[in-house]
Short mmCIF file of C-alpha atoms in Angstrom, two decimals:
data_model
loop_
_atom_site.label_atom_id
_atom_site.label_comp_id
_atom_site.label_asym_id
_atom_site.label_seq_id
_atom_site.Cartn_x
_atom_site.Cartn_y
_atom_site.Cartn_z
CA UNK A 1 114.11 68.30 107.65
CA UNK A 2 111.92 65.78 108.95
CA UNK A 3 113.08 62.19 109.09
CA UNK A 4 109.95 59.90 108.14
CA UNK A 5 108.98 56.55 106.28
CA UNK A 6 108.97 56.15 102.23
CA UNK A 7 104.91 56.34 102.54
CA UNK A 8 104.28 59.09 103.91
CA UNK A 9 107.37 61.23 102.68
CA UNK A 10 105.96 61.02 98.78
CA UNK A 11 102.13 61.95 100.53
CA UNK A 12 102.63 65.66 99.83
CA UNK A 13 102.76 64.57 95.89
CA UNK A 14 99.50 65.71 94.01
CA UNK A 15 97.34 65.35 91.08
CA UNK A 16 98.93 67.05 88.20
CA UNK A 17 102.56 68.20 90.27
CA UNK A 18 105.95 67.52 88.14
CA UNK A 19 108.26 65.50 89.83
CA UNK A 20 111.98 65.07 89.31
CA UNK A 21 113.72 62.13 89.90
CA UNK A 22 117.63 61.98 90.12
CA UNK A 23 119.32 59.38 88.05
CA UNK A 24 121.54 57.01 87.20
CA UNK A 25 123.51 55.39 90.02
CA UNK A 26 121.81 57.78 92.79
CA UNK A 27 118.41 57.21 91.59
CA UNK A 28 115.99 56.97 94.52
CA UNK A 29 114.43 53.84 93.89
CA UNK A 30 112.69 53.30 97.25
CA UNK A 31 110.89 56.86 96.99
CA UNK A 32 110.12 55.96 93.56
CA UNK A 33 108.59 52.60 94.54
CA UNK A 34 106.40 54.37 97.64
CA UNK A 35 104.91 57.03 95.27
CA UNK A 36 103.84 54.16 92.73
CA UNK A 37 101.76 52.90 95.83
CA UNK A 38 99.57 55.57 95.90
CA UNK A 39 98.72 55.48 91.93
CA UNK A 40 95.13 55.10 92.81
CA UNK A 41 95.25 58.67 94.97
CA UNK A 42 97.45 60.22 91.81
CA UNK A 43 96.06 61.31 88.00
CA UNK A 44 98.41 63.08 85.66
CA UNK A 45 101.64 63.02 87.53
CA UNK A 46 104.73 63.93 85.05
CA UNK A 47 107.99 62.48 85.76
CA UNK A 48 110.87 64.31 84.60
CA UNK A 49 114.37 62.53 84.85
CA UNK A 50 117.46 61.97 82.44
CA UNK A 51 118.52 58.32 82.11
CA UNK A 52 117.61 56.28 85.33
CA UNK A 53 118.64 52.83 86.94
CA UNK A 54 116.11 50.25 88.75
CA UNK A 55 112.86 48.57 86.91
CA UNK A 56 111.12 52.07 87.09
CA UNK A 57 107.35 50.77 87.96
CA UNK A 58 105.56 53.93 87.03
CA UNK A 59 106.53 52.70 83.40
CA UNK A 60 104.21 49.68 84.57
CA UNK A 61 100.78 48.25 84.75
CA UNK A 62 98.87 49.58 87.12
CA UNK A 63 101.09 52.22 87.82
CA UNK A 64 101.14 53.91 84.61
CA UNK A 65 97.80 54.98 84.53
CA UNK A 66 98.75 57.26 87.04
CA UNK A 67 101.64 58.57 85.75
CA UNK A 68 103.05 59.91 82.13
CA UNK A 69 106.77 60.47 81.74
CA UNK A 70 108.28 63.41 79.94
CA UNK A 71 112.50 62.12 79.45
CA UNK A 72 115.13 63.95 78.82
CA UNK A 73 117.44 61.07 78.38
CA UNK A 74 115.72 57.70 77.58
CA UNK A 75 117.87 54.66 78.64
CA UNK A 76 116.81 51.15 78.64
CA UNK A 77 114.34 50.69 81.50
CA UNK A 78 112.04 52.99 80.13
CA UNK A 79 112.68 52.87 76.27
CA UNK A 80 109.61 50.66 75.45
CA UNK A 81 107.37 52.68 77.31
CA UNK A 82 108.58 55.60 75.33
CA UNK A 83 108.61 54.14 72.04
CA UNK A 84 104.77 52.70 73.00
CA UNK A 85 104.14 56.80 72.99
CA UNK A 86 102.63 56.63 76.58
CA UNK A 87 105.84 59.00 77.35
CA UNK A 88 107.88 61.32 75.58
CA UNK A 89 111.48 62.94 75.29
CA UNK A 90 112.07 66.63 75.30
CA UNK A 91 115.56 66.58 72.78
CA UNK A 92 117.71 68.95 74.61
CA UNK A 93 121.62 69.22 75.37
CA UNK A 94 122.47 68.23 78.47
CA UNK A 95 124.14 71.57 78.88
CA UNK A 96 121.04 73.19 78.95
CA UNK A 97 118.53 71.48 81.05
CA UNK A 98 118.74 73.12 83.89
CA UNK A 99 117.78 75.96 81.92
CA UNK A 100 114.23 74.33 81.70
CA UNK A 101 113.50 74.36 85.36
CA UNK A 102 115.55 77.73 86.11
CA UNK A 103 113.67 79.45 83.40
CA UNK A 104 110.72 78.14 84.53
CA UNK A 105 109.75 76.40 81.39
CA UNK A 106 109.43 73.38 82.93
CA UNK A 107 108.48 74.47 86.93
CA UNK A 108 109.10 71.58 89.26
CA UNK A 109 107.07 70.87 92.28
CA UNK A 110 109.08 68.42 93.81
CA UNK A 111 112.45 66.64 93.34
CA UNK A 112 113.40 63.03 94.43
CA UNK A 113 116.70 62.74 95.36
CA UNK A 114 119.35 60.16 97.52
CA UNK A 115 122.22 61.54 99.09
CA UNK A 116 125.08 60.89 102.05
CA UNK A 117 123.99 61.74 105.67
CA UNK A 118 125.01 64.87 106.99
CA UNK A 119 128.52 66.02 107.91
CA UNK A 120 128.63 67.73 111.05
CA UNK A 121 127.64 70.95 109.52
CA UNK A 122 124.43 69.52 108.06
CA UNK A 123 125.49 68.89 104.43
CA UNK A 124 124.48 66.31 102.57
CA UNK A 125 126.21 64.87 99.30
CA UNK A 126 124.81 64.09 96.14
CA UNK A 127 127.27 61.44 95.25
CA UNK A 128 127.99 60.56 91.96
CA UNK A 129 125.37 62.47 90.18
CA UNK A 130 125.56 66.01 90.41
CA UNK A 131 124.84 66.46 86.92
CA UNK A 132 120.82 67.81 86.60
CA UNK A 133 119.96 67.35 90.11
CA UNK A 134 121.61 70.73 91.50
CA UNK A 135 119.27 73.01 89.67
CA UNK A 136 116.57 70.99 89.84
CA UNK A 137 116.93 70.97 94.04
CA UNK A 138 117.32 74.79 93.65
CA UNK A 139 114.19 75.06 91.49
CA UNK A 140 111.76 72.29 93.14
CA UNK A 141 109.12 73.52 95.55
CA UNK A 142 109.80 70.72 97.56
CA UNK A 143 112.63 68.58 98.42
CA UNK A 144 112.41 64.65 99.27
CA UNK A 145 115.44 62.60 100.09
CA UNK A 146 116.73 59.09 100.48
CA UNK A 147 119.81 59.38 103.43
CA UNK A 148 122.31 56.84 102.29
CA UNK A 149 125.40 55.86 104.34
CA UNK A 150 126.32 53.60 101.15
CA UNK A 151 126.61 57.26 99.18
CA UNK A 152 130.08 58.52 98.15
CA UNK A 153 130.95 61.62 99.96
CA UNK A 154 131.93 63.75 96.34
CA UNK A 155 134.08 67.26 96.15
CA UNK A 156 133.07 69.74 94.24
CA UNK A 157 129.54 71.85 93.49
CA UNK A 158 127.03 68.98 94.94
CA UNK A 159 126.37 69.45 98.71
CA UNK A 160 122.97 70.57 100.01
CA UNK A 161 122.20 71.47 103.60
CA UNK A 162 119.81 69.65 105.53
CA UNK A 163 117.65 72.65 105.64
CA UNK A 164 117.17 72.59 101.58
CA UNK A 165 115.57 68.87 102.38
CA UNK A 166 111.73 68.88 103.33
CA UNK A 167 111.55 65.11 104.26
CA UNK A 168 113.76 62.47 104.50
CA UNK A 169 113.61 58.63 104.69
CA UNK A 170 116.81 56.66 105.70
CA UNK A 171 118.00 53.42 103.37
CA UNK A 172 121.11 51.44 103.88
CA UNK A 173 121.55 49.80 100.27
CA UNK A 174 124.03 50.19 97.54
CA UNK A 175 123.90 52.25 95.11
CA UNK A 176 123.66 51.48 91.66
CA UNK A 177 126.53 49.71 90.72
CA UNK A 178 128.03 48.23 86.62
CA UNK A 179 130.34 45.98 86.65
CA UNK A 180 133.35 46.32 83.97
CA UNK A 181 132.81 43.83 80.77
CA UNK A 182 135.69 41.58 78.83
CA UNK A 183 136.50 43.71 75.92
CA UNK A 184 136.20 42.25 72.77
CA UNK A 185 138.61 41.89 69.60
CA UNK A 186 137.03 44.22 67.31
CA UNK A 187 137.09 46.68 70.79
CA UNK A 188 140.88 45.88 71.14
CA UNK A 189 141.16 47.03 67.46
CA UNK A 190 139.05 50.29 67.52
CA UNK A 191 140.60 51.28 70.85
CA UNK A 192 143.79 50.68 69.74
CA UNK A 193 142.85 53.10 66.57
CA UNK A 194 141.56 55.40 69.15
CA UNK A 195 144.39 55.62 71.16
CA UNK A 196 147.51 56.34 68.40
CA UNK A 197 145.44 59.66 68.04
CA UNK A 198 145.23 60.32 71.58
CA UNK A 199 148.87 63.03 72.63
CA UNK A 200 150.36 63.30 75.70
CA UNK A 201 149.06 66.03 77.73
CA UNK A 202 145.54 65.72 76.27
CA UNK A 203 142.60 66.09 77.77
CA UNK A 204 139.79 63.45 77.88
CA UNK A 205 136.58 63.28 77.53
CA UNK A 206 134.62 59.98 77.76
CA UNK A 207 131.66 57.69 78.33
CA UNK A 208 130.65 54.47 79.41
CA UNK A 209 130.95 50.91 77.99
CA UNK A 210 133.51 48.79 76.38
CA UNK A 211 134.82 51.12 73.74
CA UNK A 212 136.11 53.78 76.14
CA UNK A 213 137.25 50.89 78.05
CA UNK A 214 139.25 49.68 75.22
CA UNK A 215 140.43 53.36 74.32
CA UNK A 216 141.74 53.83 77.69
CA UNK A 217 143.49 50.40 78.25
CA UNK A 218 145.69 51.15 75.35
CA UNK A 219 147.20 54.04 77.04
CA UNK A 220 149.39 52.65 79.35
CA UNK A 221 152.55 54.70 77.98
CA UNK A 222 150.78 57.87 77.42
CA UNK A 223 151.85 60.99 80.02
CA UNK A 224 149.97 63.36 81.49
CA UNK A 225 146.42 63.19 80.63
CA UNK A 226 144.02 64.97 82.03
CA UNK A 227 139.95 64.21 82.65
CA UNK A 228 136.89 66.48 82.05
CA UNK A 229 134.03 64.72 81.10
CA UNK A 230 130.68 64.71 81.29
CA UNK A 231 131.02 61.45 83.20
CA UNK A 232 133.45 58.72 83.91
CA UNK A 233 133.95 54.81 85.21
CA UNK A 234 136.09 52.22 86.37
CA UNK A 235 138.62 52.30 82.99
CA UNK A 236 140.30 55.50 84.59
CA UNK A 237 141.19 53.55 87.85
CA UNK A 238 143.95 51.69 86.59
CA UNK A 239 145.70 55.15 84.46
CA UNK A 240 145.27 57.22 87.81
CA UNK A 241 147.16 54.70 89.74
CA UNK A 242 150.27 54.87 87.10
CA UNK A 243 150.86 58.11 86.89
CA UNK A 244 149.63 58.47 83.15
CA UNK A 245 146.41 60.51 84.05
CA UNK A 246 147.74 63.49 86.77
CA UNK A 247 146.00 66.47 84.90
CA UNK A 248 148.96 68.61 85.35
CA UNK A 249 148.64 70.00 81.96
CA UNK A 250 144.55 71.05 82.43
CA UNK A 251 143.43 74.61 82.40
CA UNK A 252 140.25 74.33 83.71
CA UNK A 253 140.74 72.59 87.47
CA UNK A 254 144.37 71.83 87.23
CA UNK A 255 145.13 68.12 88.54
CA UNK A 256 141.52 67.49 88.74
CA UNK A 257 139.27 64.71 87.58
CA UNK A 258 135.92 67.24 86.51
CA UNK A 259 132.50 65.36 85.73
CA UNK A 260 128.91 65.72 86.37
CA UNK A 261 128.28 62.02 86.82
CA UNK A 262 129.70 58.49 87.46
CA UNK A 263 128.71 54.81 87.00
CA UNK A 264 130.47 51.94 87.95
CA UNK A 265 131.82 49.69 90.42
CA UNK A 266 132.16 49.90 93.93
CA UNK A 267 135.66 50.19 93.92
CA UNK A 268 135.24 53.38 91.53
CA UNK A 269 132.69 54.57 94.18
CA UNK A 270 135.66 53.90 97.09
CA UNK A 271 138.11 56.23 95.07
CA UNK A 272 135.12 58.68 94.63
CA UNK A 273 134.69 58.95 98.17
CA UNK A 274 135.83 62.02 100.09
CA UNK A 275 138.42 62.31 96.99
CA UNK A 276 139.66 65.71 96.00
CA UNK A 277 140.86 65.30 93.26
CA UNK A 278 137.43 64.24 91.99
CA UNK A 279 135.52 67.16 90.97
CA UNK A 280 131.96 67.33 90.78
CA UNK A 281 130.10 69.33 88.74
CA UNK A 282 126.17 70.50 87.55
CA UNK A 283 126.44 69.59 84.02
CA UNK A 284 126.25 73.31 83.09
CA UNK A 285 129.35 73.69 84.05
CA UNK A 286 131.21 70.16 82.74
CA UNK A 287 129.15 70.62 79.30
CA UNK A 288 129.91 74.01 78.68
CA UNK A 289 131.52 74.10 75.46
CA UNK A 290 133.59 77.37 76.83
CA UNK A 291 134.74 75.84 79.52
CA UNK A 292 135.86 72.49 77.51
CA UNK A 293 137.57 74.37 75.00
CA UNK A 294 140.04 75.54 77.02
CA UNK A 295 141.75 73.04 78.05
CA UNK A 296 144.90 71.83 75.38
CA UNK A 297 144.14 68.68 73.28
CA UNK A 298 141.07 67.85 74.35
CA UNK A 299 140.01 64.43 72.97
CA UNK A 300 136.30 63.70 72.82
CA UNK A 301 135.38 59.90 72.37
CA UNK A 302 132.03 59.14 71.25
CA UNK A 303 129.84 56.74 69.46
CA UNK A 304 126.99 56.50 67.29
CA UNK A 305 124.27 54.48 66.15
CA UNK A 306 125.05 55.02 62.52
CA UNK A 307 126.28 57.40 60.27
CA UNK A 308 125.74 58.29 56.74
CA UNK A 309 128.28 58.85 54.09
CA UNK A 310 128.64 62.56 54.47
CA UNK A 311 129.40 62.10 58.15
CA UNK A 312 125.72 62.49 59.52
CA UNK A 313 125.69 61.60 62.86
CA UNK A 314 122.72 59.48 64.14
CA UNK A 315 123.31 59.13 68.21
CA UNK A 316 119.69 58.45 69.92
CA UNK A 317 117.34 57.29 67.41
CA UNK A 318 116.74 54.07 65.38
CA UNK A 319 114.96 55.01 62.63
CA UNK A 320 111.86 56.90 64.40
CA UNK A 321 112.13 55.34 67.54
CA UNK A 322 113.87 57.13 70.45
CA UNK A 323 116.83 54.44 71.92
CA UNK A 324 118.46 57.31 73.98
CA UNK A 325 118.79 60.76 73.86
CA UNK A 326 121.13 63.96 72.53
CA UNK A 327 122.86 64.13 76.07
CA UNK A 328 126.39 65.67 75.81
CA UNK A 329 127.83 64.79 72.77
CA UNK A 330 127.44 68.15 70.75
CA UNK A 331 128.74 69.94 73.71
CA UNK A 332 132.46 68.01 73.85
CA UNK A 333 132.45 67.54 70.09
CA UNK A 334 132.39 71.13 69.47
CA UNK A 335 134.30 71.98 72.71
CA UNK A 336 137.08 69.25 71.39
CA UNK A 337 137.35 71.13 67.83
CA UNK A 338 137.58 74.40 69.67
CA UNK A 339 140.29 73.46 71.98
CA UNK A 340 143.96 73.95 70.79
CA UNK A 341 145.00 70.88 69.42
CA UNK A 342 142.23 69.15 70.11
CA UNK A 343 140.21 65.99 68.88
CA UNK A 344 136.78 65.17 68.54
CA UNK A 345 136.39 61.30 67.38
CA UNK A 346 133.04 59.00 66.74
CA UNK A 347 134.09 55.47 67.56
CA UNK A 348 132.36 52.26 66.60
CA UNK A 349 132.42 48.79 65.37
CA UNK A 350 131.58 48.72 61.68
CA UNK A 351 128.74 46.66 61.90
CA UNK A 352 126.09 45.49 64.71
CA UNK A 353 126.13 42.54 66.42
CA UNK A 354 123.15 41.54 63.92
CA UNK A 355 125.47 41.95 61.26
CA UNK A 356 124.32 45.64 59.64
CA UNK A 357 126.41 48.12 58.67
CA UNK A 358 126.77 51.03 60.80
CA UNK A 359 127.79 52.84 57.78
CA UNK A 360 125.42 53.75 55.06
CA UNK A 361 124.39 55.33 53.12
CA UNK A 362 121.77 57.37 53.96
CA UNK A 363 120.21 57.26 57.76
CA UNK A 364 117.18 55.51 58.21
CA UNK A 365 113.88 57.52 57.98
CA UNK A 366 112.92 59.38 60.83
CA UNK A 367 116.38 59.63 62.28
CA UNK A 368 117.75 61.76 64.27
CA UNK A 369 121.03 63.76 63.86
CA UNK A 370 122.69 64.48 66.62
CA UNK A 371 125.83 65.43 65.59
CA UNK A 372 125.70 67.54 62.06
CA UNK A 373 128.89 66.59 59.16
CA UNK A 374 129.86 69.96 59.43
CA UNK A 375 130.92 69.04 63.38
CA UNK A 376 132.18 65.86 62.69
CA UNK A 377 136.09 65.55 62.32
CA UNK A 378 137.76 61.53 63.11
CA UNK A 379 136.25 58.49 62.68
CA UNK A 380 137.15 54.99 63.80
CA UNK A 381 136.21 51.38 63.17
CA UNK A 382 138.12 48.19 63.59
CA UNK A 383 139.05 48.67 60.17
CA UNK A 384 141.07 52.25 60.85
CA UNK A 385 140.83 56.01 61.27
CA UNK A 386 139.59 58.57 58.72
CA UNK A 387 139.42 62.10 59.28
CA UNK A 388 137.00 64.24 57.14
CA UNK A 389 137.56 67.68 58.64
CA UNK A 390 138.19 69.37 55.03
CA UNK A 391 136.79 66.59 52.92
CA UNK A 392 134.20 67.25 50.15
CA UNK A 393 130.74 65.07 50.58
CA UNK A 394 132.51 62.85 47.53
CA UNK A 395 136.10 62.44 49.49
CA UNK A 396 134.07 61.86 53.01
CA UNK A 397 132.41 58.99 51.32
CA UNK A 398 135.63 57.34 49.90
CA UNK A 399 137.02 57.60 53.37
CA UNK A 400 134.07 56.16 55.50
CA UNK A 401 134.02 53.29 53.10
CA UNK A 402 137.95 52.53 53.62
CA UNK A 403 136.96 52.07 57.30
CA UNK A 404 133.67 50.09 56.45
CA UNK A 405 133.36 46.36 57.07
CA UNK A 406 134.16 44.66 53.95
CA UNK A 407 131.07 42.96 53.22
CA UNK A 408 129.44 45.97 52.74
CA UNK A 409 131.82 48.11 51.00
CA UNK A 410 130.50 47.19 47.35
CA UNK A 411 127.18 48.01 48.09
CA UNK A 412 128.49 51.57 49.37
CA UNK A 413 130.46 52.15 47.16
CA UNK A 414 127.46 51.25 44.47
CA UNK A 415 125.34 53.82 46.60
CA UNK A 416 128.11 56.81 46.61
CA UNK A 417 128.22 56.19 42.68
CA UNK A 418 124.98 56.55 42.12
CA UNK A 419 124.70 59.59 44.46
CA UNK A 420 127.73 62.13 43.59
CA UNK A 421 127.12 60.56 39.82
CA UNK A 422 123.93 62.11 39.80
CA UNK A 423 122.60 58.49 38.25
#
């Protein structure tokens, strides 16, 4: 490993290579800023990444010119650049990207990454996002690294050896961090909903934001729950320290906390650090549905976009344009209706902040569907919980619009008459 500046680590980047970048709170920002430097040396340079933090300049004028992004997650900082079709978005499970670069399909030819300094062995962590970046280390021809001393020290599959890292620039920054929100009412409501279903001993799986936030804060007198998830943030913290989650009951990596990723504060990235019982994992292994299934109860918490009255799940699109991207949710919904006892449950305020219904009926054209009805088992709103594992297109209908907001409830109701009325 050679220890060098930003500049000229990214100089062995050509016209035309594919370059990986590792994301969310690890992603190597400073790397990513010296390689958008030399845009007037560079032509055709494809970025490949899943959802990444920072301003992402590449995405920019003059950058862009330069460089064309193909995303296999689209989050917010490149969504417009996306949408603008001067990038696009390879739909794919989580579970199965790092199929793509072990397969070859897509070859890599080098891989950005951050990571801890070396123990005194010569490994190097990958902190809190294991996820794609194993593989795509394994698979890259070369190997360029940000050495953090602000990177969590994380147990589990992702540790590299110095001698897998071709260069290496030192930073002293933090990484990444988001900052817990104040839950709202209607998120009091649905988490509440959310959590009567929830049985001691389950096993949880679990995203980011306010709604798992909610979920989780309602589960105070709940006994031990377990965590494998495709990632995880602060809302565990305060369940870990109470005894409620202690994963005793778990029956893949008993007692431990198993995810591919992590977001959020520093003091989550404290616990993280040189933790055991945190278990880190390529996603391959946390998003195999195999795996998930079994564990007992598992309870999969997840949200969409909208969804239509037969249960159609719409996840990463709005209307044709790409907002996210298929991620994990398939994999824990169907590993959480495999596992004995288990739970797989779309969560969601009833309407949007602008006031539309997340429930209608029919999704808009050009969406996607991530999640098909036949998958799709408990819903909740503020308004309840309905489950339509069972339930004819006509009885899933009745159900969603018990759980609808109420100002749009006629004109469902008007558009499920119509439809199984054949008028």
């Amino acid at each position: 490993m050679k220890i060098t500046s930003a500049e000229e680590a990214v100089q062995g980047v050509k016209s035309g290579d594919r370059i990986f970048f590792q994301g969310a709170a690890m992603t190597p920002n400073e790397l990513i800023d010296a390689l958008c430097e030399r845009h007037k040396a560079l032509e055709n340079v494809e970025i490949v990444s899943i959802h990444t933090e920072g301003n992402a300049r590449y995405t920019q004028k003059p950058y862009n010119d330069s460089f064309r992004l193909n995303s296999l997650f689209v989050g917010g900082n490149v969504r417009k650049f996306v949408n603008e079709l001067r990038g696009d978005y390879v739909p794919i499970f989580l579970s199965e990207i790092h199929l793509l670069f072990r397969r070859g399909i897509l070859p890599l030819d080098v891989a950005f990454i951050q990571v801890s300094p070396p123990d005194k062995h010569g490994y190097c962590s990958l902190g809190v996002s294991v996820d794609v970046a194993l593989p795509a280390i394994e698979m890259a021809k070369k190997v360029v690294a940000q050495i953090n001393p602000q990177v969590p020290r994380s147990h589990g599959d992702g540790i590299i050896h110095i001698d897998q890292i071709d260069f290496a620039v030192e930073v002293n920054r933090p990484i990444h961090e988001h900052e817990p929100m104040p839950i709202s009412d209607i998120e009091h409501k649905i988490g509440e909903h959310v959590a009567s279903l929830i049985e001691d001993g389950a096993t949880l799986q679990m995203g980011i934001g306010n709604i798992p936030n909610a979920v989780l804060s309602n589960l105070g007198n709940h006994k031990r729950l377990g965590i494998h998830t495709e990632m995880f943030s602060d809302g565990v913290l305060p369940l870990i320290e109470s005894g409620v989650i202690t994963g005793e009951e778990k029956a893949v990596k008993q007692g431990k906390i198993v995810s591919c990723f992590a977001v959020g504060s520093r003091k989550l990235y404290d616990f993280i650090d040189d933790n055991p019982v945190c278990d880190f994992r390529e996603a391959a292994y946390t998003n195999d549905t195999a795996k998930i299934r079994k564990n007992p109860k598992v309870t999969a918490i997840n949200s969409a976009i909208e969804i239509d009255l037969t249960g159609q799940i719409c996840a990463d699109t709005i209307g044709s344009r790409q907002f996210s991207g298929v991620g994990g949710q398939m994999d824990f919904i169907r590993g959480a209706s495999l596992s004995k006892g288990g739970k797989p449950i779309f969560a969601m305020p009833a309407a949007t902040h602008k006031g539309v219904s997340k429930i209608v009926p029919y999704l808009k054209e050009g969406a996607g569907v991530t999640t098909t009805r036949a998958h799709v088992h408990y819903v909740a709103t503020e308004y309840g919980v309905v489950n339509l594992y069972g339930k004819n297109l006509k009885q899933r209908s009745e159900a969603l619009i018990s759980i609808a907001h109420p100002d749009f409830r006629q004109e469902l109701e008007e558009a499920a008459f119509k439809r199984f009325n054949g008028i």
